Coordinates of C-alpha atoms in Angstrom, one line a residue:
X1077 CA 192.8 166.7 146.9
X1078 CA 195.5 168.0 144.5
X1079 CA 197.1 171.3 145.7
X1080 CA 197.2 174.2 143.3
X1081 CA 199.2 177.4 143.8
X1082 CA 198.9 180.7 141.9
X1083 CA 201.7 183.2 141.5
X1084 CA 200.8 186.8 140.6
X1085 CA 201.1 190.4 141.7
X1086 CA 199.1 189.8 144.9
X1087 CA 200.9 192.6 146.8
X1088 CA 200.6 195.4 144.2
X1089 CA 198.6 198.4 145.5
X1090 CA 196.4 198.2 142.5
X1091 CA 192.7 197.4 142.3
X1092 CA 193.0 195.5 139.0
X1093 CA 195.9 193.4 140.3
X1094 CA 194.0 192.5 143.5
X1095 CA 190.8 191.7 141.6
X1096 CA 192.4 189.4 139.1
X1097 CA 194.2 187.5 141.9
X1098 CA 190.9 187.1 143.7
X1099 CA 189.1 186.0 140.6
X1100 CA 191.5 183.3 139.5
X1101 CA 191.4 181.7 142.9
X1102 CA 187.6 182.0 143.1
X1103 CA 187.2 180.3 139.7
X1104 CA 189.6 177.5 140.6
X1105 CA 187.7 176.9 143.8
X1106 CA 184.5 176.7 141.9
X1107 CA 186.1 173.8 140.0
X1108 CA 186.6 172.0 143.4
X1109 CA 190.3 172.6 143.5
X1110 CA 192.4 173.3 146.6
X1111 CA 194.1 176.7 145.9
X1112 CA 196.4 179.1 147.6
X1113 CA 198.2 182.2 146.4
X1114 CA 201.9 182.2 147.0
X1115 CA 202.6 185.2 149.1
X1116 CA 205.7 186.2 147.1
X1117 CA 207.1 189.7 148.0
X1118 CA 210.2 190.4 146.0
X1119 CA 212.2 193.5 147.0
X1120 CA 210.9 195.7 144.2
X1121 CA 207.3 195.1 145.4
X1122 CA 208.2 195.4 149.0
X1123 CA 209.6 198.9 148.3
X1124 CA 206.7 200.0 146.2
X1125 CA 204.2 198.8 148.8
X1126 CA 205.8 200.2 152.0
X1127 CA 208.0 203.1 151.2
X1128 CA 206.6 206.6 152.1
X1129 CA 205.0 208.7 149.3
X1130 CA 206.2 212.2 148.5
X1131 CA 204.9 214.5 151.2
X1132 CA 203.1 213.9 154.5
X1133 CA 199.6 214.1 153.0
X1134 CA 200.3 211.5 150.2
X1135 CA 202.0 209.2 152.7
X1136 CA 199.0 209.3 155.0
X1137 CA 196.8 208.6 152.0
X1138 CA 199.0 205.6 151.1
X1139 CA 198.9 204.3 154.6
X1140 CA 195.1 204.4 154.5
X1141 CA 195.1 202.7 151.1
X1142 CA 197.5 200.0 152.4
X1143 CA 195.1 199.3 155.3
X1144 CA 192.2 198.8 152.9
X1145 CA 194.2 196.5 150.7
X1146 CA 195.4 194.5 153.7
X1147 CA 191.8 194.2 155.0
X1148 CA 190.7 192.8 151.6
X1149 CA 193.6 190.4 151.4
X1150 CA 193.0 189.0 154.8
X1151 CA 189.3 188.5 154.1
X1152 CA 189.3 187.3 150.5
X1153 CA 192.8 186.1 149.3
X1154 CA 193.9 182.6 150.5
X1155 CA 197.6 183.5 150.8
X1156 CA 200.2 181.0 152.0
X1157 CA 201.0 181.4 155.7
X1158 CA 204.7 181.6 154.7
X1159 CA 205.9 184.7 152.9
X1160 CA 208.5 184.4 150.3
X1161 CA 211.0 187.2 149.7
X1162 CA 213.3 185.7 147.2
X1163 CA 213.3 183.3 144.2
X1164 CA 215.5 180.9 146.2
X1165 CA 213.0 180.7 149.1
X1166 CA 210.3 179.6 146.6
X1167 CA 212.2 176.3 146.0
X1168 CA 210.9 175.2 149.4
X1169 CA 207.4 174.7 147.9
X1170 CA 207.3 170.9 147.4
X1171 CA 203.6 169.9 147.6
X1172 CA 202.2 171.5 144.4
X1173 CA 200.4 169.5 141.8
X1174 CA 200.5 172.6 139.6
X1175 CA 201.5 176.2 139.8
X1176 CA 199.7 178.8 137.7
X1177 CA 201.4 182.1 137.1
X1178 CA 199.2 185.0 136.0
X1179 CA 197.4 186.9 135.2
X1180 CA 198.6 190.6 135.1
X1181 CA 201.8 191.9 133.7
X1182 CA 204.0 189.3 135.4
X1183 CA 206.2 189.0 132.3
X1184 CA 206.8 192.8 132.0
X1185 CA 210.5 193.5 132.9
X1186 CA 209.6 197.1 133.6
X1187 CA 207.5 196.0 136.6
X1188 CA 209.9 193.4 138.0
X1189 CA 213.0 195.3 138.8
X1190 CA 214.1 196.1 135.3
X1191 CA 214.6 192.5 134.2
X1192 CA 212.4 189.4 133.9
X1193 CA 211.8 187.9 137.3
X1194 CA 212.4 184.2 136.7
X1195 CA 210.1 183.3 139.5
X1196 CA 207.1 184.4 137.4
X1197 CA 208.4 182.0 134.8
X1198 CA 208.3 179.2 137.4
X1199 CA 211.9 178.4 137.5
X1200 CA 211.6 177.2 141.1
X1201 CA 209.5 174.1 140.4
X1202 CA 210.4 170.9 138.6
X1203 CA 208.7 167.8 137.3
X1204 CA 206.2 166.3 138.0
X1205 CA 204.7 169.7 139.1
X1206 CA 202.8 171.1 136.2
X1207 CA 203.7 174.6 135.0
X1208 CA 200.9 176.7 133.7
X1209 CA 200.6 180.3 132.6
X1210 CA 197.1 181.8 132.6
X1211 CA 196.5 185.3 131.0
X1212 CA 200.1 186.2 131.5
X1213 CA 201.0 189.6 130.1
X1214 CA 204.2 191.5 129.1
X1215 CA 202.3 194.7 128.9
X1216 CA 203.9 197.1 126.3
X1217 CA 207.1 195.1 126.3
X1218 CA 207.8 192.7 123.4
X1219 CA 209.1 189.2 124.0
X1220 CA 212.1 189.5 121.6
X1221 CA 213.5 192.2 124.0
X1222 CA 214.2 189.7 126.7
X1223 CA 213.5 186.2 125.4
X1224 CA 217.1 185.1 125.6
X1225 CA 216.8 185.4 129.4
X1226 CA 213.7 183.1 129.7
X1227 CA 213.4 181.0 126.6
X1228 CA 214.6 177.9 128.5
X1229 CA 211.9 178.4 131.1
X1230 CA 209.1 179.0 128.6
X1231 CA 209.8 175.7 126.9
X1232 CA 209.1 173.9 130.1
X1233 CA 205.5 175.0 130.5
X1234 CA 202.8 172.4 130.2
X1235 CA 200.2 175.0 129.1
X1236 CA 200.5 178.7 128.1
X1237 CA 197.6 181.2 128.0
X1238 CA 198.4 184.8 127.5
X1239 CA 196.3 188.0 127.7
X1240 CA 197.3 189.8 124.4
X1241 CA 197.5 188.9 120.8
X1242 CA 200.9 190.6 120.5
X1243 CA 202.4 188.3 123.2
X1244 CA 200.8 185.3 121.6
X1245 CA 202.3 186.2 118.2
X1246 CA 205.7 186.8 119.8
X1247 CA 205.6 183.4 121.5
X1248 CA 204.6 181.5 118.4
X1249 CA 207.2 183.3 116.3
X1250 CA 210.1 183.1 118.7
X1251 CA 209.3 179.6 120.1
X1252 CA 207.2 177.7 117.5
X1253 CA 207.1 174.5 119.6
X1254 CA 205.0 176.3 122.3
X1255 CA 201.2 176.0 121.8
X1256 CA 200.1 179.3 123.3
X1257 CA 196.7 180.8 123.1
X1258 CA 194.9 184.1 124.0
X1259 CA 192.6 183.7 127.0
X1260 CA 190.2 186.0 128.9
X1261 CA 191.3 187.8 132.0
X1262 CA 190.3 185.7 135.1
X1263 CA 188.0 188.6 136.2
X1264 CA 185.8 187.5 133.3
X1265 CA 185.6 183.9 134.5
X1266 CA 183.7 184.9 137.6
X1267 CA 180.0 185.8 137.4
X1268 CA 179.2 186.3 141.0
X1269 CA 181.0 189.1 142.8
X1270 CA 178.4 189.6 145.6
X1271 CA 180.9 188.4 148.2
X1272 CA 183.0 191.5 147.7
X1273 CA 180.5 193.9 146.1
X1274 CA 179.7 197.1 147.9
X1275 CA 176.3 198.3 146.7
X1276 CA 176.3 201.4 148.9
X1277 CA 178.7 203.3 146.6
X1278 CA 176.5 202.9 143.5
X1279 CA 174.6 206.2 142.8
X1280 CA 170.9 206.0 143.0
X1281 CA 170.5 208.3 139.9
X1282 CA 171.6 207.6 136.4
X1283 CA 175.4 207.8 135.9
X1284 CA 178.2 207.3 133.4
X1285 CA 181.2 205.3 134.7
X1286 CA 184.5 205.7 132.9
X1287 CA 187.8 203.8 133.2
X1288 CA 190.5 205.9 131.6
X1289 CA 194.1 204.9 130.8
X1290 CA 195.9 207.6 128.8
X1291 CA 197.3 211.1 128.9
X1292 CA 197.8 214.3 127.0
X1293 CA 195.5 215.4 124.2
X1294 CA 193.6 212.1 124.1
X1295 CA 192.6 212.5 127.7
X1296 CA 191.6 216.1 127.2
X1297 CA 189.3 215.2 124.3
X1298 CA 187.8 212.4 126.3
X1299 CA 187.0 214.7 129.2
X1300 CA 185.3 217.1 126.8
X1301 CA 183.2 214.3 125.3
X1302 CA 182.1 213.1 128.7
X1303 CA 181.2 216.6 129.9
X1304 CA 179.0 217.1 126.8
X1305 CA 177.4 213.6 127.3
X1306 CA 176.8 214.3 130.9
X1307 CA 175.2 217.7 130.1
X1308 CA 173.0 216.3 127.3
X1309 CA 171.6 213.4 129.3
X1310 CA 171.8 215.0 132.8
X1311 CA 173.9 212.0 134.1
X1312 CA 176.2 211.9 137.0
X1313 CA 179.8 211.3 135.9
X1314 CA 182.1 208.9 137.9
X1315 CA 185.7 208.4 137.1
X1316 CA 186.8 205.1 138.5
X1317 CA 190.5 205.2 137.5
X1318 CA 192.5 208.0 135.8
X1319 CA 196.0 207.1 134.6
X1320 CA 198.9 208.8 132.9
X1321 CA 202.1 206.8 133.1
X1322 CA 200.9 204.6 135.9
X1323 CA 197.6 203.3 137.2
X1324 CA 196.2 205.8 139.7
X1325 CA 194.4 204.0 142.5
X1326 CA 191.9 206.7 143.4
X1327 CA 188.2 207.2 143.0
X1328 CA 186.9 210.7 142.2
X1329 CA 183.5 212.1 141.5
X1330 CA 182.9 215.1 139.1

């Protein structure tokens, strides 16, 4: 069986990052492919994951969160036995038929130490291994801001699928020879999440669930709208994620 590897943000303490890593592998396995996630832990993620938070209380909360993420990873993410801490160490991977980078914001320099991490552009593999990007994202960054650092690598991809229209437009404008396309996030490729689904946390009564990414006046208006909606329909209100500048990995009930 041909060996496939995926490369993504599998070590980020973020529910969305973990779920997309899980979903892509689950989908590929459903296609009868042998898949592993490369356990790549560059220094910027190592620090983010293991450094103490500000204050004892937040540090203890982070330790608890880290244990939960580790438990999920051990149970559901087929990580490589070997951990890779540098781009150079990744060159030891020699048995791949294909490596798929994505999804998540793997091409966002703001999340990879302030510059593009060439590992997420698959600079460590060579022909005949196929280079594939699936639902890759640059977040709010635009490709022209850093394309001179990665254009040689982008031209080597066999297939490029991105998550946003803006990135797709940037690619086709900056590198017309690349045939990129917008694809759905891998979490939408999976229909059956029963393996990891926890039904006990679902309220028995009617509820409104919101996933909020924003800040300032917009967030205040949203809160007022939800309160009125809750009051009018007598629904319970659950905030899954609330974010300002960063994704906040907490669950709260109001």
